[in-house]
Amino acid sequence: MIWLFFFYISSLVLTSVCNKCNLPKVYFLITIGISVLSFFYVPSESADLYRHFETIKFYGEMGLDWVLENRCNLNPLTSLLFYVFSFVEETRLFTSFCTFVTYGFSLLLLYRASKFYSLNKHLIVLLTMFLLFNWNYLLVASNCRIFMLYSIIAYFFYMEFVENRSHKTAFVIYIASVFFHYGIMLVIIPRFFMYLYKPANKIVYLWAVIFVAFFAYKGVSNYEAILLESVSNKIEGYKEYNVFGTWQFLNSLVCVLLCYFYALKMRIYLVSISKYYILFWCIIVFMFLQISNYQVLYRESNFVASLSIVMFSCIFRSCNDKGMRQIIRAQSIVTLIYSFVYVYPYMDFIFII
């Protein structure tokens, strides 16, 4: 665990001392560092990663034809990725790969937002702290797939609604992500609603989103004969998980509420990215419709942290809110302390190649 603590401290130090022009290199080093550390992570038998290792070995023994015939009905892209990694002698590289993608896209999002909004060095360090401390490394390393998608989709949300670029690529990514992990539907569905969004009908649109989301949540099990059966099963499956602890839930809830209410309070500064703000609002609605499902809030708080980086950047560009900066700093530090007290002690690392 001491190596993980060293990673966080050194990441902030490197970000603080580097020039803004060298920020991409520093973020790349941070991503490489956490990916190397992930290589030595030993998952518990209850972790998704442990089962992924077994699946990778099994697919290698069975061959591509068997995988295509028996394992491509649900999450086919995941099955193909597992099969590809069956050719890699060291399965731990799968963890490093997933971690690299997750932190790589998250920090790339932060870099592009800081450059787009011309943030000063102090704000960049603050937002780096917020992002790194609020992304739960245990979940990233042990669950892998869904968090890879969170970071990628958050990045393309930014590219579409802030920089107004990569629309076609983003659409392909959204569709592909559904075939990689059906749990991502909870954040993809609000994006597809945005294709129907009309600025003149904001109130009607938002109430429609609430109604459809509530209806889907309550009534999806009636359509088990179609594709949504698998989505419903995924959601219901999450409900069977036991709550790991009250502190985990509260920590995630504080992060989400902090981001939501500050964005709501400062929405006048978000007019230039109004669609992004509406999308963020819809995702929050979907999350709280699933409030009884501990896993949704626990996991998606990481996604919300990434989305909020963009809104914080947009607000701080125009508003010198020193009070909120202190709150963000305090919340990030408290989250890090909580993680090292309640979460990261359960992680095992064996530094053997």
Short mmCIF file of the C-alpha atoms (twelve columns), coordinates in Angstrom:
data_MODEL
# 
_entry.id   MODEL 
# 
loop_
_atom_site.group_PDB 
_atom_site.id 
_atom_site.type_symbol 
_atom_site.label_atom_id 
_atom_site.label_alt_id 
_atom_site.label_comp_id 
_atom_site.label_asym_id 
_atom_site.label_seq_id 
_atom_site.Cartn_x 
_atom_site.Cartn_y 
_atom_site.Cartn_z 
_atom_site.pdbx_PDB_model_num 
ATOM 1   C CA . MET A 1   0.000   0.000   0.000   1 
ATOM 2   C CA . ILE A 2   2.932   2.305   0.599   1 
ATOM 3   C CA . TRP A 3   3.728   2.189   -3.117  1 
ATOM 4   C CA . LEU A 4   0.221   3.354   -3.922  1 
ATOM 5   C CA . PHE A 5   0.578   6.244   -1.492  1 
ATOM 6   C CA . PHE A 6   3.919   7.117   -3.072  1 
ATOM 7   C CA . PHE A 7   2.227   7.107   -6.486  1 
ATOM 8   C CA . TYR A 8   -0.385  9.673   -5.444  1 
ATOM 9   C CA . ILE A 9   2.108   11.988  -3.774  1 
ATOM 10  C CA . SER A 10  4.650   11.792  -6.600  1 
ATOM 11  C CA . SER A 11  1.908   12.388  -9.184  1 
ATOM 12  C CA . LEU A 12  0.918   15.653  -7.517  1 
ATOM 13  C CA . VAL A 13  4.540   16.707  -7.082  1 
ATOM 14  C CA . LEU A 14  5.314   16.058  -10.750 1 
ATOM 15  C CA . THR A 15  2.199   17.951  -11.834 1 
ATOM 16  C CA . SER A 16  3.121   20.859  -9.567  1 
ATOM 17  C CA . VAL A 17  6.735   21.279  -10.701 1 
ATOM 18  C CA . CYS A 18  6.335   20.688  -14.433 1 
ATOM 19  C CA . ASN A 19  5.722   23.398  -17.009 1 
ATOM 20  C CA . LYS A 20  2.318   23.436  -18.666 1 
ATOM 21  C CA . CYS A 21  3.919   22.514  -21.983 1 
ATOM 22  C CA . ASN A 22  5.276   19.327  -20.366 1 
ATOM 23  C CA . LEU A 23  1.953   18.360  -18.814 1 
ATOM 24  C CA . PRO A 24  1.185   15.642  -21.423 1 
ATOM 25  C CA . LYS A 25  4.517   13.968  -20.650 1 
ATOM 26  C CA . VAL A 26  3.845   14.084  -16.923 1 
ATOM 27  C CA . TYR A 27  0.353   12.647  -17.356 1 
ATOM 28  C CA . PHE A 28  1.810   9.905   -19.538 1 
ATOM 29  C CA . LEU A 29  4.362   9.069   -16.823 1 
ATOM 30  C CA . ILE A 30  1.582   8.981   -14.235 1 
ATOM 31  C CA . THR A 31  -0.410  6.609   -16.428 1 
ATOM 32  C CA . ILE A 32  2.607   4.361   -16.984 1 
ATOM 33  C CA . GLY A 33  3.363   4.367   -13.258 1 
ATOM 34  C CA . ILE A 34  -0.103  3.269   -12.158 1 
ATOM 35  C CA . SER A 35  -0.221  0.684   -14.965 1 
ATOM 36  C CA . VAL A 36  3.061   -0.863  -13.822 1 
ATOM 37  C CA . LEU A 37  1.779   -0.950  -10.251 1 
ATOM 38  C CA . SER A 38  -1.378  -2.705  -11.462 1 
ATOM 39  C CA . PHE A 39  0.753   -5.462  -12.967 1 
ATOM 40  C CA . PHE A 40  1.663   -6.573  -9.442  1 
ATOM 41  C CA . TYR A 41  -1.865  -6.369  -8.032  1 
ATOM 42  C CA . VAL A 42  -3.202  -9.728  -6.821  1 
ATOM 43  C CA . PRO A 43  -7.022  -9.815  -6.978  1 
ATOM 44  C CA . SER A 44  -9.114  -11.605 -4.385  1 
ATOM 45  C CA . GLU A 45  -11.190 -14.569 -5.501  1 
ATOM 46  C CA . SER A 46  -14.341 -12.445 -5.328  1 
ATOM 47  C CA . ALA A 47  -12.987 -9.789  -7.717  1 
ATOM 48  C CA . ASP A 48  -14.024 -9.639  -11.360 1 
ATOM 49  C CA . LEU A 49  -10.351 -9.556  -12.319 1 
ATOM 50  C CA . TYR A 50  -9.736  -12.969 -10.752 1 
ATOM 51  C CA . ARG A 51  -12.476 -14.460 -12.926 1 
ATOM 52  C CA . HIS A 52  -11.141 -12.580 -15.943 1 
ATOM 53  C CA . PHE A 53  -7.762  -14.261 -15.511 1 
ATOM 54  C CA . GLU A 54  -9.431  -17.668 -15.417 1 
ATOM 55  C CA . THR A 55  -11.557 -16.825 -18.455 1 
ATOM 56  C CA . ILE A 56  -8.535  -15.667 -20.455 1 
ATOM 57  C CA . LYS A 57  -6.755  -18.964 -19.805 1 
ATOM 58  C CA . PHE A 58  -9.901  -20.945 -20.586 1 
ATOM 59  C CA . TYR A 59  -10.505 -19.162 -23.895 1 
ATOM 60  C CA . GLY A 60  -6.929  -19.841 -24.913 1 
ATOM 61  C CA . GLU A 61  -7.503  -23.544 -24.399 1 
ATOM 62  C CA . MET A 62  -10.861 -23.648 -26.198 1 
ATOM 63  C CA . GLY A 63  -9.951  -21.600 -29.293 1 
ATOM 64  C CA . LEU A 64  -11.612 -18.834 -31.291 1 
ATOM 65  C CA . ASP A 65  -14.333 -20.976 -32.888 1 
ATOM 66  C CA . TRP A 66  -15.607 -22.100 -29.502 1 
ATOM 67  C CA . VAL A 67  -15.559 -18.524 -28.178 1 
ATOM 68  C CA . LEU A 68  -17.494 -17.197 -31.177 1 
ATOM 69  C CA . GLU A 69  -20.064 -19.963 -30.906 1 
ATOM 70  C CA . ASN A 70  -20.608 -20.004 -27.159 1 
ATOM 71  C CA . ARG A 71  -19.545 -16.684 -25.646 1 
ATOM 72  C CA . CYS A 72  -20.530 -13.927 -28.064 1 
ATOM 73  C CA . ASN A 73  -24.229 -13.672 -27.286 1 
ATOM 74  C CA . LEU A 74  -23.595 -11.238 -24.412 1 
ATOM 75  C CA . ASN A 75  -20.698 -8.800  -24.201 1 
ATOM 76  C CA . PRO A 76  -19.101 -10.155 -27.408 1 
ATOM 77  C CA . LEU A 77  -16.339 -7.540  -27.501 1 
ATOM 78  C CA . THR A 78  -15.289 -8.534  -24.001 1 
ATOM 79  C CA . SER A 79  -15.034 -12.166 -25.069 1 
ATOM 80  C CA . LEU A 80  -12.903 -11.204 -28.053 1 
ATOM 81  C CA . LEU A 81  -10.632 -9.094  -25.852 1 
ATOM 82  C CA . PHE A 82  -10.198 -11.998 -23.445 1 
ATOM 83  C CA . TYR A 83  -9.330  -14.255 -26.355 1 
ATOM 84  C CA . VAL A 84  -6.726  -11.788 -27.645 1 
ATOM 85  C CA . PHE A 85  -5.072  -11.706 -24.223 1 
ATOM 86  C CA . SER A 86  -4.980  -15.503 -24.145 1 
ATOM 87  C CA . PHE A 87  -2.024  -15.187 -26.526 1 
ATOM 88  C CA . VAL A 88  -0.151  -13.135 -23.931 1 
ATOM 89  C CA . GLU A 89  1.875   -15.387 -21.671 1 
ATOM 90  C CA . GLU A 90  1.504   -13.073 -18.681 1 
ATOM 91  C CA . THR A 91  -2.193  -12.495 -17.903 1 
ATOM 92  C CA . ARG A 92  -1.326  -9.688  -15.480 1 
ATOM 93  C CA . LEU A 93  -0.708  -7.510  -18.519 1 
ATOM 94  C CA . PHE A 94  -4.490  -7.431  -18.895 1 
ATOM 95  C CA . THR A 95  -4.721  -5.451  -15.645 1 
ATOM 96  C CA . SER A 96  -2.006  -3.074  -16.796 1 
ATOM 97  C CA . PHE A 97  -3.755  -2.577  -20.135 1 
ATOM 98  C CA . CYS A 98  -7.120  -1.759  -18.549 1 
ATOM 99  C CA . THR A 99  -5.525  0.586   -16.027 1 
ATOM 100 C CA . PHE A 100 -3.540  2.328   -18.755 1 
ATOM 101 C CA . VAL A 101 -6.673  2.953   -20.827 1 
ATOM 102 C CA . THR A 102 -8.695  4.120   -17.814 1 
ATOM 103 C CA . TYR A 103 -6.192  6.601   -16.426 1 
ATOM 104 C CA . GLY A 104 -4.934  7.524   -19.878 1 
ATOM 105 C CA . PHE A 105 -8.310  8.747   -21.112 1 
ATOM 106 C CA . SER A 106 -9.137  10.368  -17.759 1 
ATOM 107 C CA . LEU A 107 -5.945  12.423  -17.722 1 
ATOM 108 C CA . LEU A 108 -6.262  13.165  -21.431 1 
ATOM 109 C CA . LEU A 109 -9.703  14.607  -20.706 1 
ATOM 110 C CA . LEU A 110 -8.241  16.754  -17.947 1 
ATOM 111 C CA . TYR A 111 -5.394  17.931  -20.159 1 
ATOM 112 C CA . ARG A 112 -7.653  18.889  -23.052 1 
ATOM 113 C CA . ALA A 113 -10.097 20.691  -20.751 1 
ATOM 114 C CA . SER A 114 -7.292  22.605  -19.026 1 
ATOM 115 C CA . LYS A 115 -5.887  23.628  -22.397 1 
ATOM 116 C CA . PHE A 116 -9.284  24.508  -23.875 1 
ATOM 117 C CA . TYR A 117 -10.163 26.739  -20.914 1 
ATOM 118 C CA . SER A 118 -6.598  28.055  -20.433 1 
ATOM 119 C CA . LEU A 119 -6.444  27.082  -16.772 1 
ATOM 120 C CA . ASN A 120 -3.553  28.253  -14.636 1 
ATOM 121 C CA . LYS A 121 -1.157  25.860  -12.948 1 
ATOM 122 C CA . HIS A 122 -2.832  25.981  -9.539  1 
ATOM 123 C CA . LEU A 123 -6.174  24.934  -11.008 1 
ATOM 124 C CA . ILE A 124 -4.567  22.133  -13.000 1 
ATOM 125 C CA . VAL A 125 -2.956  20.736  -9.849  1 
ATOM 126 C CA . LEU A 126 -6.247  21.047  -7.954  1 
ATOM 127 C CA . LEU A 127 -8.230  19.215  -10.641 1 
ATOM 128 C CA . THR A 128 -5.525  16.561  -10.965 1 
ATOM 129 C CA . MET A 129 -5.857  15.970  -7.228  1 
ATOM 130 C CA . PHE A 130 -9.645  15.808  -7.497  1 
ATOM 131 C CA . LEU A 131 -9.539  13.347  -10.378 1 
ATOM 132 C CA . LEU A 132 -6.866  11.001  -9.008  1 
ATOM 133 C CA . PHE A 133 -8.193  10.938  -5.446  1 
ATOM 134 C CA . ASN A 134 -11.835 10.421  -6.445  1 
ATOM 135 C CA . TRP A 135 -11.168 7.619   -8.897  1 
ATOM 136 C CA . ASN A 136 -11.269 4.466   -6.766  1 
ATOM 137 C CA . TYR A 137 -8.134  2.566   -7.751  1 
ATOM 138 C CA . LEU A 138 -9.361  -0.705  -6.227  1 
ATOM 139 C CA . LEU A 139 -12.420 -0.633  -8.476  1 
ATOM 140 C CA . VAL A 140 -10.350 0.302   -11.516 1 
ATOM 141 C CA . ALA A 141 -7.909  -2.559  -10.967 1 
ATOM 142 C CA . SER A 142 -10.344 -5.250  -9.867  1 
ATOM 143 C CA . ASN A 143 -13.359 -4.496  -12.085 1 
ATOM 144 C CA . CYS A 144 -11.511 -3.211  -15.152 1 
ATOM 145 C CA . ARG A 145 -14.055 -3.218  -17.963 1 
ATOM 146 C CA . ILE A 146 -16.739 -0.810  -16.795 1 
ATOM 147 C CA . PHE A 147 -14.190 1.744   -15.612 1 
ATOM 148 C CA . MET A 148 -12.355 1.632   -18.910 1 
ATOM 149 C CA . LEU A 149 -15.639 2.511   -20.557 1 
ATOM 150 C CA . TYR A 150 -16.385 5.276   -18.051 1 
ATOM 151 C CA . SER A 151 -13.124 7.037   -18.870 1 
ATOM 152 C CA . ILE A 152 -13.492 6.612   -22.634 1 
ATOM 153 C CA . ILE A 153 -17.113 7.753   -22.730 1 
ATOM 154 C CA . ALA A 154 -16.438 10.750  -20.471 1 
ATOM 155 C CA . TYR A 155 -13.702 11.780  -22.890 1 
ATOM 156 C CA . PHE A 156 -15.979 11.546  -25.922 1 
ATOM 157 C CA . PHE A 157 -18.778 13.383  -24.119 1 
ATOM 158 C CA . TYR A 158 -16.288 16.213  -23.735 1 
ATOM 159 C CA . MET A 159 -15.138 16.019  -27.348 1 
ATOM 160 C CA . GLU A 160 -18.713 16.149  -28.629 1 
ATOM 161 C CA . PHE A 161 -20.305 18.772  -26.411 1 
ATOM 162 C CA . VAL A 162 -17.378 21.043  -25.579 1 
ATOM 163 C CA . GLU A 163 -14.938 20.923  -28.479 1 
ATOM 164 C CA . ASN A 164 -17.689 19.923  -30.956 1 
ATOM 165 C CA . ARG A 165 -15.531 17.240  -32.563 1 
ATOM 166 C CA . SER A 166 -15.397 13.472  -33.150 1 
ATOM 167 C CA . HIS A 167 -19.179 13.005  -33.382 1 
ATOM 168 C CA . LYS A 168 -19.061 9.985   -35.687 1 
ATOM 169 C CA . THR A 169 -16.270 8.322   -33.747 1 
ATOM 170 C CA . ALA A 170 -18.140 8.955   -30.516 1 
ATOM 171 C CA . PHE A 171 -21.304 7.351   -31.868 1 
ATOM 172 C CA . VAL A 172 -19.368 4.216   -32.825 1 
ATOM 173 C CA . ILE A 173 -17.769 4.156   -29.365 1 
ATOM 174 C CA . TYR A 174 -21.168 4.407   -27.668 1 
ATOM 175 C CA . ILE A 175 -22.579 1.517   -29.677 1 
ATOM 176 C CA . ALA A 176 -19.467 -0.622  -29.211 1 
ATOM 177 C CA . SER A 177 -19.423 0.004   -25.459 1 
ATOM 178 C CA . VAL A 178 -22.842 -1.625  -25.092 1 
ATOM 179 C CA . PHE A 179 -21.397 -4.833  -26.554 1 
ATOM 180 C CA . PHE A 180 -18.439 -4.598  -24.210 1 
ATOM 181 C CA . HIS A 181 -20.327 -4.229  -20.917 1 
ATOM 182 C CA . TYR A 182 -24.117 -3.877  -20.701 1 
ATOM 183 C CA . GLY A 183 -23.814 -2.024  -17.412 1 
ATOM 184 C CA . ILE A 184 -22.710 1.017   -19.414 1 
ATOM 185 C CA . MET A 185 -26.285 1.411   -20.669 1 
ATOM 186 C CA . LEU A 186 -27.052 3.512   -17.593 1 
ATOM 187 C CA . VAL A 187 -24.837 6.302   -18.957 1 
ATOM 188 C CA . ILE A 188 -25.327 5.640   -22.664 1 
ATOM 189 C CA . ILE A 189 -29.124 5.923   -22.619 1 
ATOM 190 C CA . PRO A 190 -29.027 9.595   -21.495 1 
ATOM 191 C CA . ARG A 191 -26.639 10.316  -24.358 1 
ATOM 192 C CA . PHE A 192 -29.050 8.837   -26.870 1 
ATOM 193 C CA . PHE A 193 -31.799 10.996  -25.394 1 
ATOM 194 C CA . MET A 194 -29.686 13.995  -26.343 1 
ATOM 195 C CA . TYR A 195 -30.203 13.219  -30.019 1 
ATOM 196 C CA . LEU A 196 -33.835 14.182  -29.419 1 
ATOM 197 C CA . TYR A 197 -33.028 17.248  -27.337 1 
ATOM 198 C CA . LYS A 198 -34.575 20.545  -28.447 1 
ATOM 199 C CA . PRO A 199 -33.484 23.690  -26.537 1 
ATOM 200 C CA . ALA A 200 -36.950 25.227  -26.832 1 
ATOM 201 C CA . ASN A 201 -38.479 22.352  -24.867 1 
ATOM 202 C CA . LYS A 202 -36.067 21.955  -21.941 1 
ATOM 203 C CA . ILE A 203 -38.671 21.419  -19.238 1 
ATOM 204 C CA . VAL A 204 -40.728 18.993  -21.304 1 
ATOM 205 C CA . TYR A 205 -37.577 17.173  -22.318 1 
ATOM 206 C CA . LEU A 206 -36.269 16.777  -18.775 1 
ATOM 207 C CA . TRP A 207 -39.585 15.520  -17.459 1 
ATOM 208 C CA . ALA A 208 -39.731 13.098  -20.376 1 
ATOM 209 C CA . VAL A 209 -36.317 11.783  -19.418 1 
ATOM 210 C CA . ILE A 210 -37.457 11.257  -15.826 1 
ATOM 211 C CA . PHE A 211 -40.637 9.519   -16.950 1 
ATOM 212 C CA . VAL A 212 -38.918 7.237   -19.452 1 
ATOM 213 C CA . ALA A 213 -36.111 6.402   -17.026 1 
ATOM 214 C CA . PHE A 214 -38.594 5.558   -14.270 1 
ATOM 215 C CA . PHE A 215 -40.711 3.500   -16.655 1 
ATOM 216 C CA . ALA A 216 -37.675 1.646   -17.944 1 
ATOM 217 C CA . TYR A 217 -36.507 0.920   -14.417 1 
ATOM 218 C CA . LYS A 218 -39.893 -0.403  -13.313 1 
ATOM 219 C CA . GLY A 219 -41.050 -2.040  -16.503 1 
ATOM 220 C CA . VAL A 220 -38.009 -3.401  -18.271 1 
ATOM 221 C CA . SER A 221 -38.541 -6.922  -16.926 1 
ATOM 222 C CA . ASN A 222 -41.725 -7.203  -19.008 1 
ATOM 223 C CA . TYR A 223 -39.677 -7.324  -22.204 1 
ATOM 224 C CA . GLU A 224 -37.496 -10.343 -21.531 1 
ATOM 225 C CA . ALA A 225 -37.863 -11.585 -25.090 1 
ATOM 226 C CA . ILE A 226 -35.807 -8.752  -26.547 1 
ATOM 227 C CA . LEU A 227 -32.375 -7.239  -26.098 1 
ATOM 228 C CA . LEU A 228 -33.359 -5.312  -22.983 1 
ATOM 229 C CA . GLU A 229 -33.609 -8.611  -21.109 1 
ATOM 230 C CA . SER A 230 -29.843 -8.701  -20.799 1 
ATOM 231 C CA . VAL A 231 -29.755 -5.102  -19.591 1 
ATOM 232 C CA . SER A 232 -32.411 -5.839  -16.982 1 
ATOM 233 C CA . ASN A 233 -30.547 -8.923  -15.829 1 
ATOM 234 C CA . LYS A 234 -27.376 -6.900  -15.468 1 
ATOM 235 C CA . ILE A 235 -29.121 -4.282  -13.346 1 
ATOM 236 C CA . GLU A 236 -30.867 -6.898  -11.233 1 
ATOM 237 C CA . GLY A 237 -27.592 -8.734  -10.831 1 
ATOM 238 C CA . TYR A 238 -26.004 -5.690  -9.276  1 
ATOM 239 C CA . LYS A 239 -28.796 -5.579  -6.703  1 
ATOM 240 C CA . GLU A 240 -27.667 -8.939  -5.322  1 
ATOM 241 C CA . TYR A 241 -24.332 -7.476  -4.227  1 
ATOM 242 C CA . ASN A 242 -23.912 -6.823  -0.527  1 
ATOM 243 C CA . VAL A 243 -23.033 -3.351  0.626   1 
ATOM 244 C CA . PHE A 244 -19.335 -3.299  1.456   1 
ATOM 245 C CA . GLY A 245 -19.847 -0.566  4.010   1 
ATOM 246 C CA . THR A 246 -21.730 2.581   4.847   1 
ATOM 247 C CA . TRP A 247 -18.619 4.719   4.444   1 
ATOM 248 C CA . GLN A 248 -18.175 3.632   0.836   1 
ATOM 249 C CA . PHE A 249 -21.716 4.664   0.019   1 
ATOM 250 C CA . LEU A 250 -21.465 7.985   1.836   1 
ATOM 251 C CA . ASN A 251 -18.130 8.862   0.260   1 
ATOM 252 C CA . SER A 252 -19.535 8.249   -3.217  1 
ATOM 253 C CA . LEU A 253 -22.704 10.156  -2.381  1 
ATOM 254 C CA . VAL A 254 -20.759 13.193  -1.151  1 
ATOM 255 C CA . CYS A 255 -18.747 13.306  -4.372  1 
ATOM 256 C CA . VAL A 256 -21.861 13.119  -6.549  1 
ATOM 257 C CA . LEU A 257 -23.806 15.701  -4.533  1 
ATOM 258 C CA . LEU A 258 -20.856 18.085  -4.431  1 
ATOM 259 C CA . CYS A 259 -20.500 17.976  -8.207  1 
ATOM 260 C CA . TYR A 260 -24.221 18.197  -8.874  1 
ATOM 261 C CA . PHE A 261 -25.137 21.064  -6.544  1 
ATOM 262 C CA . TYR A 262 -22.125 23.152  -7.492  1 
ATOM 263 C CA . ALA A 263 -22.939 22.739  -11.181 1 
ATOM 264 C CA . LEU A 264 -26.547 23.635  -10.402 1 
ATOM 265 C CA . LYS A 265 -25.534 26.703  -8.409  1 
ATOM 266 C CA . MET A 266 -23.086 27.937  -11.058 1 
ATOM 267 C CA . ARG A 267 -25.118 26.941  -14.122 1 
ATOM 268 C CA . ILE A 268 -25.012 30.515  -15.411 1 
ATOM 269 C CA . TYR A 269 -21.332 29.899  -16.191 1 
ATOM 270 C CA . LEU A 270 -22.184 26.691  -18.081 1 
ATOM 271 C CA . VAL A 271 -24.320 28.281  -20.796 1 
ATOM 272 C CA . SER A 272 -21.595 27.689  -23.377 1 
ATOM 273 C CA . ILE A 273 -21.791 23.943  -22.691 1 
ATOM 274 C CA . SER A 274 -25.509 23.734  -21.961 1 
ATOM 275 C CA . LYS A 275 -25.936 20.375  -23.698 1 
ATOM 276 C CA . TYR A 276 -23.095 18.915  -21.672 1 
ATOM 277 C CA . TYR A 277 -24.754 20.197  -18.500 1 
ATOM 278 C CA . ILE A 278 -28.122 18.735  -19.530 1 
ATOM 279 C CA . LEU A 279 -26.450 15.383  -20.225 1 
ATOM 280 C CA . PHE A 280 -24.789 15.507  -16.811 1 
ATOM 281 C CA . TRP A 281 -28.163 16.278  -15.230 1 
ATOM 282 C CA . CYS A 282 -29.799 13.310  -16.990 1 
ATOM 283 C CA . ILE A 283 -27.075 10.931  -15.833 1 
ATOM 284 C CA . ILE A 284 -27.557 12.104  -12.247 1 
ATOM 285 C CA . VAL A 285 -31.301 11.460  -12.588 1 
ATOM 286 C CA . PHE A 286 -30.648 7.931   -13.827 1 
ATOM 287 C CA . MET A 287 -28.272 7.352   -10.927 1 
ATOM 288 C CA . PHE A 288 -30.716 8.453   -8.256  1 
ATOM 289 C CA . LEU A 289 -33.514 6.396   -9.773  1 
ATOM 290 C CA . GLN A 290 -31.206 3.508   -8.908  1 
ATOM 291 C CA . ILE A 291 -30.385 4.842   -5.426  1 
ATOM 292 C CA . SER A 292 -31.405 1.538   -3.813  1 
ATOM 293 C CA . ASN A 293 -28.726 -0.147  -5.918  1 
ATOM 294 C CA . TYR A 294 -25.540 0.458   -3.980  1 
ATOM 295 C CA . GLN A 295 -23.246 -0.608  -6.817  1 
ATOM 296 C CA . VAL A 296 -24.543 1.961   -9.303  1 
ATOM 297 C CA . LEU A 297 -23.772 4.961   -7.103  1 
ATOM 298 C CA . TYR A 298 -20.524 3.438   -5.827  1 
ATOM 299 C CA . ARG A 299 -19.208 2.894   -9.349  1 
ATOM 300 C CA . GLU A 300 -20.669 5.816   -11.238 1 
ATOM 301 C CA . SER A 301 -19.334 8.364   -8.760  1 
ATOM 302 C CA . ASN A 302 -16.007 7.835   -10.545 1 
ATOM 303 C CA . PHE A 303 -17.672 8.676   -13.846 1 
ATOM 304 C CA . VAL A 304 -19.307 11.756  -12.325 1 
ATOM 305 C CA . ALA A 305 -15.897 12.946  -11.109 1 
ATOM 306 C CA . SER A 306 -14.566 12.823  -14.674 1 
ATOM 307 C CA . LEU A 307 -17.583 14.652  -16.077 1 
ATOM 308 C CA . SER A 308 -17.288 17.315  -13.381 1 
ATOM 309 C CA . ILE A 309 -13.702 18.099  -14.341 1 
ATOM 310 C CA . VAL A 310 -15.040 19.761  -17.483 1 
ATOM 311 C CA . MET A 311 -17.662 21.812  -15.652 1 
ATOM 312 C CA . PHE A 312 -15.203 22.879  -12.959 1 
ATOM 313 C CA . SER A 313 -12.814 24.004  -15.695 1 
ATOM 314 C CA . CYS A 314 -15.538 25.979  -17.442 1 
ATOM 315 C CA . ILE A 315 -16.658 27.655  -14.206 1 
ATOM 316 C CA . PHE A 316 -13.199 28.466  -12.849 1 
ATOM 317 C CA . ARG A 317 -12.215 30.064  -16.131 1 
ATOM 318 C CA . SER A 318 -14.763 32.815  -15.495 1 
ATOM 319 C CA . CYS A 319 -15.239 32.734  -11.735 1 
ATOM 320 C CA . ASN A 320 -12.503 32.974  -9.116  1 
ATOM 321 C CA . ASP A 321 -14.390 30.923  -6.529  1 
ATOM 322 C CA . LYS A 322 -11.737 30.440  -3.844  1 
ATOM 323 C CA . GLY A 323 -14.241 28.944  -1.427  1 
ATOM 324 C CA . MET A 324 -15.158 26.135  -3.797  1 
ATOM 325 C CA . ARG A 325 -11.509 25.449  -4.514  1 
ATOM 326 C CA . GLN A 326 -10.968 24.902  -0.812  1 
ATOM 327 C CA . ILE A 327 -13.989 22.601  -0.670  1 
ATOM 328 C CA . ILE A 328 -12.726 20.558  -3.625  1 
ATOM 329 C CA . ARG A 329 -9.290  20.303  -2.039  1 
ATOM 330 C CA . ALA A 330 -10.743 19.241  1.315   1 
ATOM 331 C CA . GLN A 331 -13.105 16.707  -0.254  1 
ATOM 332 C CA . SER A 332 -10.260 15.199  -2.285  1 
ATOM 333 C CA . ILE A 333 -7.994  14.855  0.747   1 
ATOM 334 C CA . VAL A 334 -10.773 13.335  2.868   1 
ATOM 335 C CA . THR A 335 -11.513 10.867  0.068   1 
ATOM 336 C CA . LEU A 336 -7.860  9.867   -0.134  1 
ATOM 337 C CA . ILE A 337 -7.693  9.344   3.635   1 
ATOM 338 C CA . TYR A 338 -10.890 7.317   3.542   1 
ATOM 339 C CA . SER A 339 -9.506  5.189   0.704   1 
ATOM 340 C CA . PHE A 340 -6.297  4.394   2.555   1 
ATOM 341 C CA . VAL A 341 -8.203  3.563   5.738   1 
ATOM 342 C CA . TYR A 342 -11.177 1.601   4.391   1 
ATOM 343 C CA . VAL A 343 -10.397 0.524   0.817   1 
ATOM 344 C CA . TYR A 344 -6.757  0.161   -0.174  1 
ATOM 345 C CA . PRO A 345 -5.687  -1.955  2.851   1 
ATOM 346 C CA . TYR A 346 -7.658  -4.773  1.200   1 
ATOM 347 C CA . MET A 347 -5.403  -4.694  -1.857  1 
ATOM 348 C CA . ASP A 348 -2.499  -7.140  -2.134  1 
ATOM 349 C CA . PHE A 349 0.584   -6.563  -4.253  1 
ATOM 350 C CA . ILE A 350 3.280   -9.138  -4.959  1 
ATOM 351 C CA . PHE A 351 6.283   -7.604  -6.658  1 
ATOM 352 C CA . ILE A 352 7.432   -10.661 -8.584  1 
ATOM 353 C CA . ILE A 353 7.894   -10.765 -12.356 1 
# 
